[in-house]
Coordinates of N, CA and C in Angstrom, one line a residue:
X244 N 0.9 -1.2 0.0 CA 0.0 0.0 0.0 C 0.9 1.2 0.0
X245 N 0.7 2.1 -1.0 CA 1.5 3.3 -1.1 C 1.0 4.4 0.0
X246 N 2.0 5.0 0.6 CA 1.7 6.0 1.6 C 2.0 7.4 1.0
X247 N 1.2 8.3 1.4 CA 1.4 9.7 0.9 C 2.5 10.3 1.8
X248 N 3.5 10.9 1.2 CA 4.6 11.5 1.9 C 4.1 12.7 2.6
X249 N 4.6 13.0 3.9 CA 4.2 14.2 4.6 C 4.4 15.5 3.8
X250 N 5.5 15.5 3.0 CA 5.8 16.7 2.2 C 4.6 17.0 1.2
X251 N 4.1 15.9 0.6 CA 3.0 16.0 -0.4 C 1.8 16.6 0.2
X252 N 1.5 16.1 1.4 CA 0.3 16.6 2.1 C 0.4 18.1 2.4
X253 N 1.6 18.5 2.9 CA 1.8 19.9 3.2 C 1.7 20.7 1.9
X254 N 2.2 20.2 0.8 CA 2.1 20.9 -0.5 C 0.7 21.1 -0.9
X255 N -0.1 20.1 -0.8 CA -1.5 20.2 -1.2 C -2.2 21.2 -0.3
X256 N -2.0 21.3 1.0 CA -2.6 22.3 1.8 C -2.2 23.7 1.4
X257 N -0.9 23.9 1.1 CA -0.4 25.2 0.6 C -1.1 25.6 -0.7
X258 N -1.3 24.6 -1.6 CA -1.9 25.0 -2.9 C -3.4 25.3 -2.7
X259 N -4.0 24.5 -1.8 CA -5.4 24.8 -1.5 C -5.6 26.2 -0.9
X260 N -4.6 26.6 0.0 CA -4.7 27.9 0.6 C -4.5 29.0 -0.5
X261 N -3.6 28.8 -1.5 CA -3.4 29.7 -2.6 C -4.7 29.9 -3.4
X262 N -5.4 28.8 -3.7 CA -6.6 28.9 -4.4 C -7.7 29.6 -3.7
X263 N -7.8 29.3 -2.4 CA -8.8 30.0 -1.6 C -8.5 31.5 -1.5
X264 N -7.3 31.9 -1.4 CA -6.9 33.3 -1.3 C -7.2 34.0 -2.6
X265 N -6.9 33.3 -3.7 CA -7.2 33.8 -5.1 C -8.7 34.1 -5.3
X266 N -9.5 33.1 -4.9 CA -10.9 33.2 -5.1 C -11.4 34.4 -4.3
X267 N -10.9 34.6 -3.1 CA -11.4 35.7 -2.2 C -11.2 37.0 -2.7
X268 N -10.2 37.2 -3.7 CA -9.9 38.5 -4.2 C -11.0 38.9 -5.3
X269 N -11.8 38.0 -5.7 CA -12.8 38.4 -6.7 C -14.2 38.5 -6.1
X270 N -15.0 39.4 -6.6 CA -16.3 39.7 -6.0 C -17.4 38.8 -6.7
X271 N -17.0 38.2 -7.9 CA -17.9 37.3 -8.6 C -17.2 36.0 -8.8
X272 N -18.0 34.9 -9.1 CA -17.4 33.6 -9.4 C -16.3 33.7 -10.5
X273 N -15.3 32.9 -10.4 CA -14.1 33.1 -11.3 C -13.8 31.8 -12.0
X274 N -13.3 31.9 -13.2 CA -13.0 30.7 -14.0 C -11.7 30.0 -13.6
X275 N -11.7 28.7 -13.9 CA -10.5 27.9 -13.6 C -9.2 28.5 -14.2
X276 N -9.3 28.9 -15.4 CA -8.0 29.4 -16.1 C -7.5 30.7 -15.4
X277 N -8.4 31.5 -14.8 CA -7.9 32.7 -14.1 C -7.3 32.3 -12.8
X278 N -7.9 31.3 -12.0 CA -7.3 30.8 -10.8 C -5.9 30.1 -11.0
X279 N -5.9 29.4 -12.1 CA -4.6 28.7 -12.5 C -3.5 29.7 -12.7
X280 N -3.9 30.8 -13.5 CA -2.9 31.9 -13.7 C -2.5 32.6 -12.5
X281 N -3.4 32.9 -11.6 CA -3.2 33.7 -10.4 C -2.3 32.9 -9.4
X282 N -2.4 31.6 -9.4 CA -1.7 30.7 -8.4 C -0.5 30.0 -9.0
X283 N -0.3 30.2 -10.3 CA 0.8 29.4 -11.0 C 0.7 27.9 -10.9
X284 N -0.6 27.5 -10.8 CA -0.8 26.0 -10.7 C -1.3 25.5 -12.1
X285 N -0.9 24.3 -12.5 CA -1.4 23.8 -13.7 C -2.9 23.6 -13.6
X286 N -3.6 23.9 -14.7 CA -5.1 23.8 -14.6 C -5.6 22.4 -14.1
X287 N -5.0 21.3 -14.4 CA -5.4 20.0 -13.9 C -5.2 19.9 -12.4
X288 N -4.1 20.5 -11.9 CA -3.8 20.5 -10.5 C -4.8 21.3 -9.7
X289 N -5.1 22.5 -10.3 CA -6.0 23.4 -9.6 C -7.4 22.8 -9.6
X290 N -7.8 22.2 -10.7 CA -9.1 21.6 -10.9 C -9.3 20.5 -9.8
X291 N -8.3 19.6 -9.6 CA -8.4 18.5 -8.7 C -8.5 19.1 -7.3
X292 N -7.7 20.1 -6.9 CA -7.8 20.6 -5.5 C -9.1 21.3 -5.3
X293 N -9.6 22.1 -6.3 CA -10.8 22.8 -6.2 C -12.0 21.9 -5.9
X294 N -12.0 20.7 -6.6 CA -13.1 19.8 -6.4 C -13.0 19.0 -5.1
X295 N -11.9 18.9 -4.5 CA -11.8 18.4 -3.2 C -12.3 19.4 -2.2
X296 N -12.0 20.7 -2.5 CA -12.6 21.8 -1.6 C -14.1 21.9 -1.7
X297 N -14.6 21.6 -2.9 CA -16.1 21.6 -3.2 C -16.7 20.5 -2.3
X298 N -16.1 19.3 -2.4 CA -16.6 18.2 -1.6 C -16.7 18.5 -0.1
X299 N -15.8 19.4 0.4 CA -15.8 19.8 1.8 C -16.5 21.1 2.0
X300 N -17.2 21.6 1.0 CA -18.0 22.8 1.1 C -17.2 24.1 1.4
X301 N -15.9 24.1 1.1 CA -15.1 25.3 1.2 C -15.2 26.1 -0.1
X302 N -15.6 25.5 -1.2 CA -15.7 26.2 -2.4 C -17.0 25.7 -3.1
X303 N -17.7 26.6 -3.8 CA -18.9 26.3 -4.6 C -18.6 26.5 -6.1
X304 N -19.2 25.7 -6.9 CA -19.0 25.8 -8.4 C -20.4 26.0 -9.0
X305 N -20.6 27.1 -9.8 CA -21.9 27.4 -10.3 C -22.2 26.6 -11.6
X306 N -23.4 26.9 -12.2 CA -23.7 26.2 -13.4 C -22.8 26.5 -14.6
X307 N -22.2 27.7 -14.5 CA -21.3 28.1 -15.6 C -19.9 27.5 -15.4
X308 N -19.7 26.7 -14.4 CA -18.3 26.2 -14.1 C -17.4 27.1 -13.5
X309 N -17.9 28.2 -12.8 CA -17.0 29.2 -12.2 C -17.1 28.9 -10.7
X310 N -16.0 29.4 -10.0 CA -15.8 29.0 -8.6 C -16.0 30.3 -7.7
X311 N -16.5 30.0 -6.5 CA -16.6 31.0 -5.4 C -16.4 30.4 -4.1
X312 N -16.1 31.2 -3.0 CA -16.0 30.6 -1.7 C -17.3 30.0 -1.2
X313 N -17.2 29.0 -0.5 CA -18.4 28.3 0.0 C -18.9 28.8 1.3
X314 N -20.2 28.3 1.6 CA -20.8 28.8 2.9 C -20.1 28.3 4.1
X315 N -19.4 27.2 4.0 CA -18.7 26.7 5.2 C -17.6 27.6 5.7
X316 N -17.0 28.3 4.8 CA -16.0 29.3 5.2 C -16.6 30.5 5.9
X317 N -17.8 30.9 5.5 CA -18.5 31.9 6.2 C -18.8 31.5 7.7
X318 N -19.3 30.2 7.8 CA -19.6 29.7 9.1 C -18.3 29.7 10.0
X319 N -17.2 29.2 9.4 CA -16.0 29.2 10.2 C -15.5 30.6 10.6
X320 N -15.7 31.5 9.7 CA -15.3 32.9 10.0 C -16.1 33.4 11.2
X321 N -17.4 33.1 11.1 CA -18.3 33.6 12.2 C -17.8 33.0 13.5
X322 N -17.4 31.7 13.6 CA -17.0 31.1 14.8 C -15.7 31.7 15.3
X323 N -14.8 32.0 14.3 CA -13.5 32.6 14.7 C -13.7 33.9 15.4
X324 N -14.6 34.7 15.0 CA -14.7 36.1 15.5 C -15.4 36.1 16.9
X325 N -16.1 35.1 17.3 CA -16.8 35.2 18.5 C -17.3 33.8 19.0
X326 N -17.3 33.6 20.3 CA -17.7 32.4 20.8 C -19.3 32.3 20.8
X327 N -19.9 33.4 20.7 CA -21.4 33.5 20.7 C -21.8 33.5 19.2
X328 N -23.1 33.2 19.0 CA -23.6 33.3 17.7 C -23.9 34.7 17.2
X329 N -23.0 35.2 16.3 CA -23.1 36.6 15.9 C -24.5 36.9 15.3
X330 N -25.0 36.0 14.5 CA -26.3 36.3 13.9 C -27.4 36.4 15.0
X331 N -27.4 35.5 16.0 CA -28.4 35.5 17.0 C -28.4 36.8 17.8
X332 N -27.2 37.2 18.1 CA -27.0 38.5 18.9 C -27.5 39.7 18.1
X333 N -27.1 39.7 16.8 CA -27.4 40.9 16.0 C -28.8 41.0 15.5
X334 N -29.5 39.9 15.3 CA -30.8 39.9 14.7 C -31.8 40.8 15.3
X335 N -32.0 40.7 16.7 CA -33.1 41.6 17.3 C -32.8 43.0 17.0
X336 N -31.6 43.5 17.1 CA -31.2 44.9 16.8 C -31.4 45.2 15.3
X337 N -31.1 44.3 14.5 CA -31.3 44.5 13.0 C -32.8 44.7 12.7
X338 N -33.6 43.8 13.3 CA -35.0 43.9 13.1 C -35.6 45.2 13.6
X339 N -35.2 45.6 14.8 CA -35.7 46.8 15.4 C -35.3 48.0 14.6
X340 N -34.1 48.0 14.1 CA -33.6 49.1 13.2 C -34.4 49.1 11.9
X341 N -34.6 48.0 11.3 CA -35.4 47.9 10.1 C -36.8 48.5 10.3
X342 N -37.4 48.1 11.4 CA -38.8 48.5 11.6 C -38.8 50.0 11.8
X343 N -37.8 50.6 12.4 CA -37.7 52.0 12.6 C -37.5 52.9 11.4
X344 N -36.6 52.4 10.5 CA -36.2 53.2 9.4 C -36.9 52.7 8.1
X345 N -37.4 51.5 8.1 CA -38.1 50.9 6.9 C -37.2 50.6 5.7
X346 N -35.9 50.2 6.0 CA -34.9 49.9 5.0 C -34.2 48.6 5.3
X347 N -33.4 48.2 4.4 CA -32.6 46.9 4.5 C -31.5 47.1 5.5
X348 N -31.3 46.1 6.4 CA -30.2 46.2 7.3 C -29.3 44.9 7.1
X349 N -28.0 45.1 7.0 CA -27.1 44.1 6.6 C -26.0 43.8 7.7
X350 N -25.7 42.5 7.9 CA -24.6 42.1 8.8 C -23.5 41.5 7.9
X351 N -22.3 42.1 7.9 CA -21.2 41.7 7.0 C -19.9 41.3 7.8
X352 N -19.1 40.5 7.2 CA -17.8 40.1 7.8 C -16.8 40.3 6.6
X353 N -15.5 40.5 7.1 CA -14.4 40.6 6.1 C -13.8 39.3 5.8
X354 N -13.6 39.0 4.5 CA -12.9 37.8 4.0 C -11.9 38.3 3.0
X355 N -10.7 38.4 3.3 CA -9.7 38.9 2.4 C -9.9 40.3 2.0
X356 N -10.1 40.6 0.7 CA -10.3 41.9 0.2 C -11.8 42.3 -0.1
X357 N -12.7 41.5 0.4 CA -14.1 41.7 0.2 C -14.8 41.6 1.6
X358 N -16.0 42.2 1.6 CA -17.0 41.9 2.7 C -18.0 40.9 2.2
X359 N -18.4 40.0 3.1 CA -19.4 39.0 2.7 C -20.7 39.3 3.5
X360 N -21.8 39.3 2.8 CA -23.1 39.5 3.5 C -23.5 38.3 4.2
X361 N -23.4 38.4 5.5 CA -23.7 37.2 6.4 C -25.1 37.0 6.7
X362 N -25.8 38.2 6.9 CA -27.3 38.2 7.2 C -27.9 39.5 6.8
X363 N -29.2 39.5 6.6 CA -29.9 40.7 6.3 C -31.3 40.6 6.8
X364 N -32.0 41.8 7.0 CA -33.4 41.9 7.2 C -33.9 42.9 6.3
X365 N -35.1 42.7 5.7 CA -35.6 43.6 4.7 C -37.0 44.1 5.1
X366 N -37.3 45.3 4.7 CA -38.6 45.9 5.1 C -39.8 45.3 4.2
X367 N -41.0 45.5 4.8 CA -42.2 45.1 4.1 C -42.7 46.2 3.2
X368 N -41.9 46.5 2.1 CA -42.3 47.5 1.1 C -41.8 47.0 -0.2
X369 N -42.5 47.5 -1.3 CA -42.2 46.9 -2.6 C -40.8 47.3 -3.1
X370 N -40.4 48.6 -2.9 CA -39.1 49.0 -3.4 C -38.1 49.1 -2.2
X371 N -37.1 48.2 -2.2 CA -36.1 48.2 -1.2 C -34.8 47.6 -1.8
X372 N -33.7 47.9 -1.2 CA -32.4 47.4 -1.7 C -32.3 45.9 -1.3
X373 N -32.0 45.1 -2.3 CA -31.8 43.7 -2.1 C -30.3 43.3 -2.0
X374 N -29.9 42.8 -0.9 CA -28.6 42.2 -0.7 C -28.7 40.7 -0.6
X375 N -27.9 40.0 -1.3 CA -28.0 38.5 -1.3 C -27.1 38.0 -0.2
X376 N -27.6 37.2 0.7 CA -26.7 36.6 1.8 C -25.7 35.7 1.1
X377 N -24.4 35.9 1.4 CA -23.4 35.1 0.8 C -22.7 35.8 -0.3
X378 N -23.3 36.9 -0.8 CA -22.6 37.7 -1.9 C -21.5 38.5 -1.3
X379 N -20.6 39.0 -2.2 CA -19.4 39.7 -1.8 C -19.3 41.1 -2.5
X380 N -18.6 42.0 -1.8 CA -18.4 43.3 -2.4 C -17.0 43.8 -2.0
X381 N -16.3 44.5 -2.9 CA -15.0 45.0 -2.6 C -15.0 45.9 -1.4
X382 N -14.0 45.9 -0.6 CA -13.9 46.8 0.6 C -14.1 48.3 0.2
X383 N -13.5 48.7 -0.9 CA -13.4 50.1 -1.1 C -14.7 50.7 -1.7
X384 N -15.7 49.9 -1.9 CA -17.0 50.4 -2.4 C -18.1 50.3 -1.4
X385 N -17.8 49.9 -0.2 CA -18.8 49.8 0.9 C -18.4 50.6 2.1
X386 N -19.4 51.1 2.8 CA -19.2 51.9 4.0 C -18.4 51.1 5.0
X387 N -18.9 49.9 5.3 CA -18.2 49.0 6.3 C -16.8 48.7 5.8
X388 N -16.6 48.4 4.6 CA -15.3 48.0 4.0 C -14.3 49.2 4.2
X389 N -14.8 50.4 4.0 CA -13.9 51.5 4.1 C -13.5 51.7 5.5
X390 N -14.4 51.4 6.5 CA -14.0 51.5 7.9 C -13.0 50.4 8.2
X391 N -13.1 49.2 7.7 CA -12.2 48.2 7.9 C -10.8 48.5 7.3
X392 N -10.8 49.1 6.2 CA -9.6 49.5 5.6 C -8.9 50.6 6.4
X393 N -9.7 51.5 6.9 CA -9.2 52.6 7.7 C -8.5 52.1 9.0
X394 N -9.1 51.1 9.6 CA -8.6 50.5 10.8 C -7.3 49.8 10.5
X395 N -7.0 49.4 9.3 CA -5.8 48.7 8.9 C -4.6 49.7 8.7
X396 N -5.0 51.0 8.7 CA -3.9 52.0 8.6 C -3.4 52.2 7.2
X397 N -2.4 53.1 7.1 CA -1.9 53.5 5.8 C -1.3 52.3 5.1
X398 N -0.6 51.5 5.8 CA 0.0 50.3 5.1 C -1.0 49.3 4.6
X399 N -2.1 49.1 5.4 CA -3.1 48.2 5.0 C -3.9 48.7 3.7
X400 N -4.1 50.0 3.7 CA -4.8 50.6 2.6 C -3.9 50.5 1.3
X401 N -2.6 50.8 1.5 CA -1.7 50.8 0.4 C -1.6 49.4 -0.2
X402 N -1.5 48.4 0.7 CA -1.4 47.0 0.2 C -2.7 46.6 -0.5
X403 N -3.8 47.0 0.0 CA -5.1 46.7 -0.7 C -5.1 47.3 -2.1
X404 N -4.7 48.6 -2.2 CA -4.7 49.3 -3.5 C -3.8 48.6 -4.5
X405 N -2.6 48.1 -4.0 CA -1.7 47.4 -4.9 C -2.2 46.0 -5.3
X406 N -2.9 45.3 -4.5 CA -3.5 44.0 -4.8 C -4.6 44.1 -5.8
X407 N -5.5 45.1 -5.6 CA -6.7 45.2 -6.3 C -6.8 46.2 -7.5
X408 N -5.9 47.2 -7.4 CA -5.9 48.3 -8.4 C -7.2 49.1 -8.3
X409 N -8.0 49.0 -7.3 CA -9.1 49.8 -7.0 C -10.1 50.0 -8.3
X410 N -10.6 48.9 -8.7 CA -11.5 49.0 -9.9 C -12.7 49.9 -9.6
X411 N -13.1 50.7 -10.6 CA -14.3 51.6 -10.4 C -15.5 50.8 -10.9
X412 N -16.5 50.9 -10.0 CA -17.8 50.3 -10.3 C -18.9 51.3 -10.7
X413 N -18.7 52.6 -10.3 CA -19.5 53.7 -10.7 C -18.6 54.9 -10.8
X414 N -19.2 56.0 -11.2 CA -18.4 57.2 -11.3 C -18.0 57.8 -10.0
X415 N -18.6 57.2 -8.9 CA -18.4 57.7 -7.5 C -17.3 56.9 -6.8
X416 N -16.9 55.7 -7.4 CA -16.0 54.9 -6.7 C -14.6 55.6 -6.5
X417 N -14.1 55.4 -5.3 CA -12.7 55.9 -5.0 C -11.7 55.0 -5.6
X418 N -11.1 55.5 -6.7 CA -10.3 54.6 -7.5 C -8.8 55.1 -7.5
X419 N -8.4 56.0 -6.6 CA -7.0 56.3 -6.5 C -6.7 56.1 -5.0
X420 N -5.4 55.8 -4.7 CA -5.0 55.6 -3.3 C -5.2 56.8 -2.5
X421 N -4.8 58.0 -3.0 CA -4.9 59.2 -2.2 C -6.4 59.5 -1.8
X422 N -7.3 59.4 -2.7 CA -8.7 59.7 -2.4 C -9.2 58.6 -1.5
X423 N -8.9 57.4 -1.7 CA -9.4 56.3 -0.8 C -8.8 56.5 0.6
X424 N -7.6 56.8 0.8 CA -7.0 57.0 2.1 C -7.6 58.1 2.8
X425 N -7.8 59.2 2.2 CA -8.5 60.4 2.8 C -9.9 60.0 3.3
X426 N -10.6 59.3 2.4 CA -12.0 58.9 2.7 C -12.0 57.9 3.9
X427 N -11.1 56.9 3.9 CA -11.1 55.9 5.0 C -10.8 56.6 6.3
X428 N -9.8 57.5 6.3 CA -9.5 58.2 7.6 C -10.6 59.1 8.1
X429 N -11.3 59.7 7.2 CA -12.5 60.5 7.5 C -13.6 59.6 8.2
X430 N -13.7 58.5 7.6 CA -14.7 57.5 8.1 C -14.4 57.1 9.6
X431 N -13.1 56.9 9.8 CA -12.7 56.5 11.1 C -12.9 57.6 12.1
X432 N -12.6 58.8 11.7 CA -12.8 60.0 12.6 C -14.2 60.1 13.0
X433 N -15.1 59.9 12.0 CA -16.6 60.0 12.3 C -17.1 58.9 13.1
X434 N -16.6 57.7 12.9 CA -17.1 56.5 13.5 C -18.2 55.8 12.7
X435 N -18.4 56.3 11.5 CA -19.4 55.7 10.6 C -19.0 56.1 9.2
X436 N -19.5 55.4 8.2 CA -19.1 55.6 6.8 C -20.3 55.6 5.9
X437 N -20.2 56.3 4.8 CA -21.3 56.3 3.8 C -20.8 55.5 2.6
X438 N -21.7 54.9 1.9 CA -21.4 54.5 0.5 C -22.4 55.4 -0.3
X439 N -21.8 56.3 -1.0 CA -22.5 57.3 -1.8 C -22.6 56.8 -3.3
X440 N -23.4 55.8 -3.6 CA -23.5 55.3 -4.9 C -22.1 54.8 -5.5
X441 N -21.2 54.3 -4.6 CA -19.9 53.9 -5.0 C -19.9 52.5 -5.6
X442 N -20.8 51.6 -5.1 CA -20.9 50.3 -5.6 C -22.0 50.2 -6.7
X443 N -23.0 51.0 -6.6 CA -24.2 50.9 -7.5 C -24.9 52.2 -7.5
X444 N -25.2 52.7 -8.7 CA -25.9 54.0 -8.8 C -27.3 53.8 -8.2
X445 N -27.7 54.9 -7.5 CA -29.0 55.0 -6.9 C -29.1 54.3 -5.6
X446 N -28.0 53.6 -5.1 CA -28.0 53.0 -3.8 C -27.0 53.6 -2.9
X447 N -27.5 53.9 -1.7 CA -26.6 54.5 -0.7 C -26.7 53.7 0.6
X448 N -25.6 53.7 1.3 CA -25.5 52.9 2.6 C -24.9 53.8 3.7
X449 N -25.1 53.4 4.9 CA -24.4 53.9 6.1 C -23.9 52.7 6.8
X450 N -22.6 52.7 7.3 CA -22.1 51.5 7.9 C -21.3 51.9 9.2
X451 N -21.3 50.9 10.2 CA -20.5 51.0 11.4 C -19.9 49.7 11.6
X452 N -18.9 49.7 12.5 CA -18.2 48.4 12.8 C -18.7 47.8 14.1
X453 N -18.6 46.5 14.2 CA -18.9 45.8 15.5 C -17.6 45.2 16.0
X454 N -17.5 45.2 17.4 CA -16.3 44.8 18.0 C -16.6 43.7 19.0
X455 N -15.6 42.8 19.3 CA -15.7 41.7 20.2 C -15.1 42.0 21.5
X456 N -15.0 41.1 22.4 CA -14.5 41.3 23.8 C -13.0 41.6 23.8
X457 N -12.3 41.2 22.8 CA -10.9 41.6 22.7 C -10.6 42.9 22.1
X458 N -11.6 43.6 21.7 CA -11.5 44.9 21.0 C -11.3 44.8 19.5
X459 N -11.3 43.6 19.0 CA -11.0 43.4 17.6 C -12.3 43.6 16.8
X460 N -12.2 43.9 15.5 CA -13.3 44.1 14.6 C -13.9 42.7 14.3
X461 N -15.2 42.5 14.6 CA -15.8 41.2 14.4 C -16.7 41.2 13.2
X462 N -17.3 42.3 12.8 CA -18.2 42.4 11.7 C -18.6 43.8 11.4
X463 N -19.5 44.0 10.5 CA -20.0 45.4 10.2 C -21.5 45.3 10.1
X464 N -22.1 46.4 10.5 CA -23.6 46.6 10.4 C -23.8 47.8 9.5
X465 N -24.7 47.6 8.5 CA -25.0 48.7 7.6 C -26.5 48.8 7.2
X466 N -26.8 49.9 6.8 CA -28.2 50.2 6.3 C -28.1 50.6 4.9
X467 N -28.9 49.9 4.0 CA -28.9 50.2 2.6 C -30.3 50.7 2.2
X468 N -30.3 51.8 1.3 CA -31.5 52.4 0.9 C -31.3 53.0 -0.5
X469 N -32.4 53.2 -1.2 CA -32.3 54.1 -2.4 C -31.7 55.4 -2.0
X470 N -30.8 56.0 -2.7 CA -30.1 57.2 -2.3 C -31.0 58.3 -2.0
X471 N -32.1 58.5 -2.7 CA -33.0 59.6 -2.4 C -33.8 59.4 -1.2
X472 N -33.8 58.2 -0.6 CA -34.6 58.0 0.7 C -33.7 58.0 1.9
X473 N -32.4 57.9 1.7 CA -31.4 57.8 2.8 C -31.4 59.1 3.6
X474 N -31.5 59.0 5.0 CA -31.5 60.2 5.8 C -30.4 60.2 6.8
X475 N -29.8 61.3 7.0 CA -28.7 61.5 8.0 C -29.1 61.2 9.4
X476 N -30.4 61.4 9.7 CA -30.9 61.2 11.0 C -30.8 59.7 11.4
X477 N -30.7 58.8 10.5 CA -30.6 57.4 10.8 C -29.2 57.0 11.4
X478 N -28.2 57.9 11.2 CA -26.9 57.6 11.7 C -26.9 57.3 13.2
X479 N -27.6 58.1 14.0 CA -27.6 57.9 15.4 C -28.2 56.6 15.7
X480 N -29.3 56.2 15.1 CA -29.9 54.9 15.3 C -29.0 53.7 15.0
X481 N -28.2 53.9 13.9 CA -27.3 52.8 13.4 C -26.1 52.7 14.4
X482 N -25.6 53.8 14.8 CA -24.5 53.8 15.7 C -24.9 53.2 17.1
X483 N -26.1 53.6 17.5 CA -26.5 53.0 18.8 C -26.7 51.5 18.7
X484 N -27.3 51.0 17.6 CA -27.5 49.6 17.4 C -26.1 48.9 17.4
X485 N -25.1 49.5 16.7 CA -23.8 48.9 16.6 C -23.2 48.8 18.0
X486 N -23.3 49.8 18.8 CA -22.8 49.8 20.2 C -23.4 48.7 21.0
X487 N -24.8 48.6 20.9 CA -25.5 47.6 21.7 C -25.1 46.2 21.3
X488 N -24.9 45.9 20.0 CA -24.5 44.6 19.6 C -23.1 44.3 20.1
X489 N -22.2 45.3 19.9 CA -20.8 45.1 20.4 C -20.7 44.8 21.9
X490 N -21.6 45.5 22.6 CA -21.6 45.3 24.1 C -22.0 43.8 24.4
X491 N -23.0 43.3 23.6 CA -23.4 41.9 23.9 C -22.4 40.9 23.5
X492 N -21.5 41.3 22.5 CA -20.4 40.5 22.1 C -19.2 40.6 23.1
X493 N -19.4 41.4 24.1 CA -18.4 41.5 25.2 C -17.5 42.7 25.1
X494 N -17.7 43.6 24.1 CA -16.8 44.7 23.9 C -17.1 45.8 25.0
X495 N -16.0 46.4 25.5 CA -16.1 47.5 26.4 C -15.3 48.6 25.9
X496 N -15.9 49.8 25.8 CA -15.1 51.0 25.2 C -14.2 51.6 26.2
X497 N -14.3 51.2 27.5 CA -13.4 51.8 28.5 C -12.0 51.2 28.5

């Protein structure tokens, strides 16, 4: 019986990590040939590892044969950030905030260079912003993402800019390092951030960060609305909800 050498096993793990990291840099499902080029892995090798990851629910493959991170990674990220169930803690506050403002409320976490929509609550009205749970958005086009970048400091923002080249999604996207840095630092100073049609025209968001007992960033809370309905008066409600959720997660500002 042939035994797998320890070196081979470690190499496979390293290659799987490369593929997961490559997938996380894209906001949409990505083709095998792109992942192969990004990781310098032969397509047949990348294909074999990807399908093992699919079997373990770390990667999903859509009907078009393109790959994206799987739900199991979201679940593991959630466990990593807190011993308590983040969704269960946040949900009552999200529902209360939705009922007060009548708009969509989102719970997001960071995964590499994107935020992942972990949970949402939507209002009972015909026209509202739809965010798909499990979908991804680049950090620099979301309010929460810009706060997360700001907390990583100048070096973190510069590294993000070099990795992604700051693709523009609308005419309002911050697509230069200098403009993004200034915006992120302003968001940190305020304690909240706007998305002013930076990801999608006619959609505006307000975002705040959520913290855990260690003082680390565990998630983001945001409010999404058609830009002409968004109100600055909602900032106080969102900030208060964020503080309440953080407190339940064990965070103390003192």
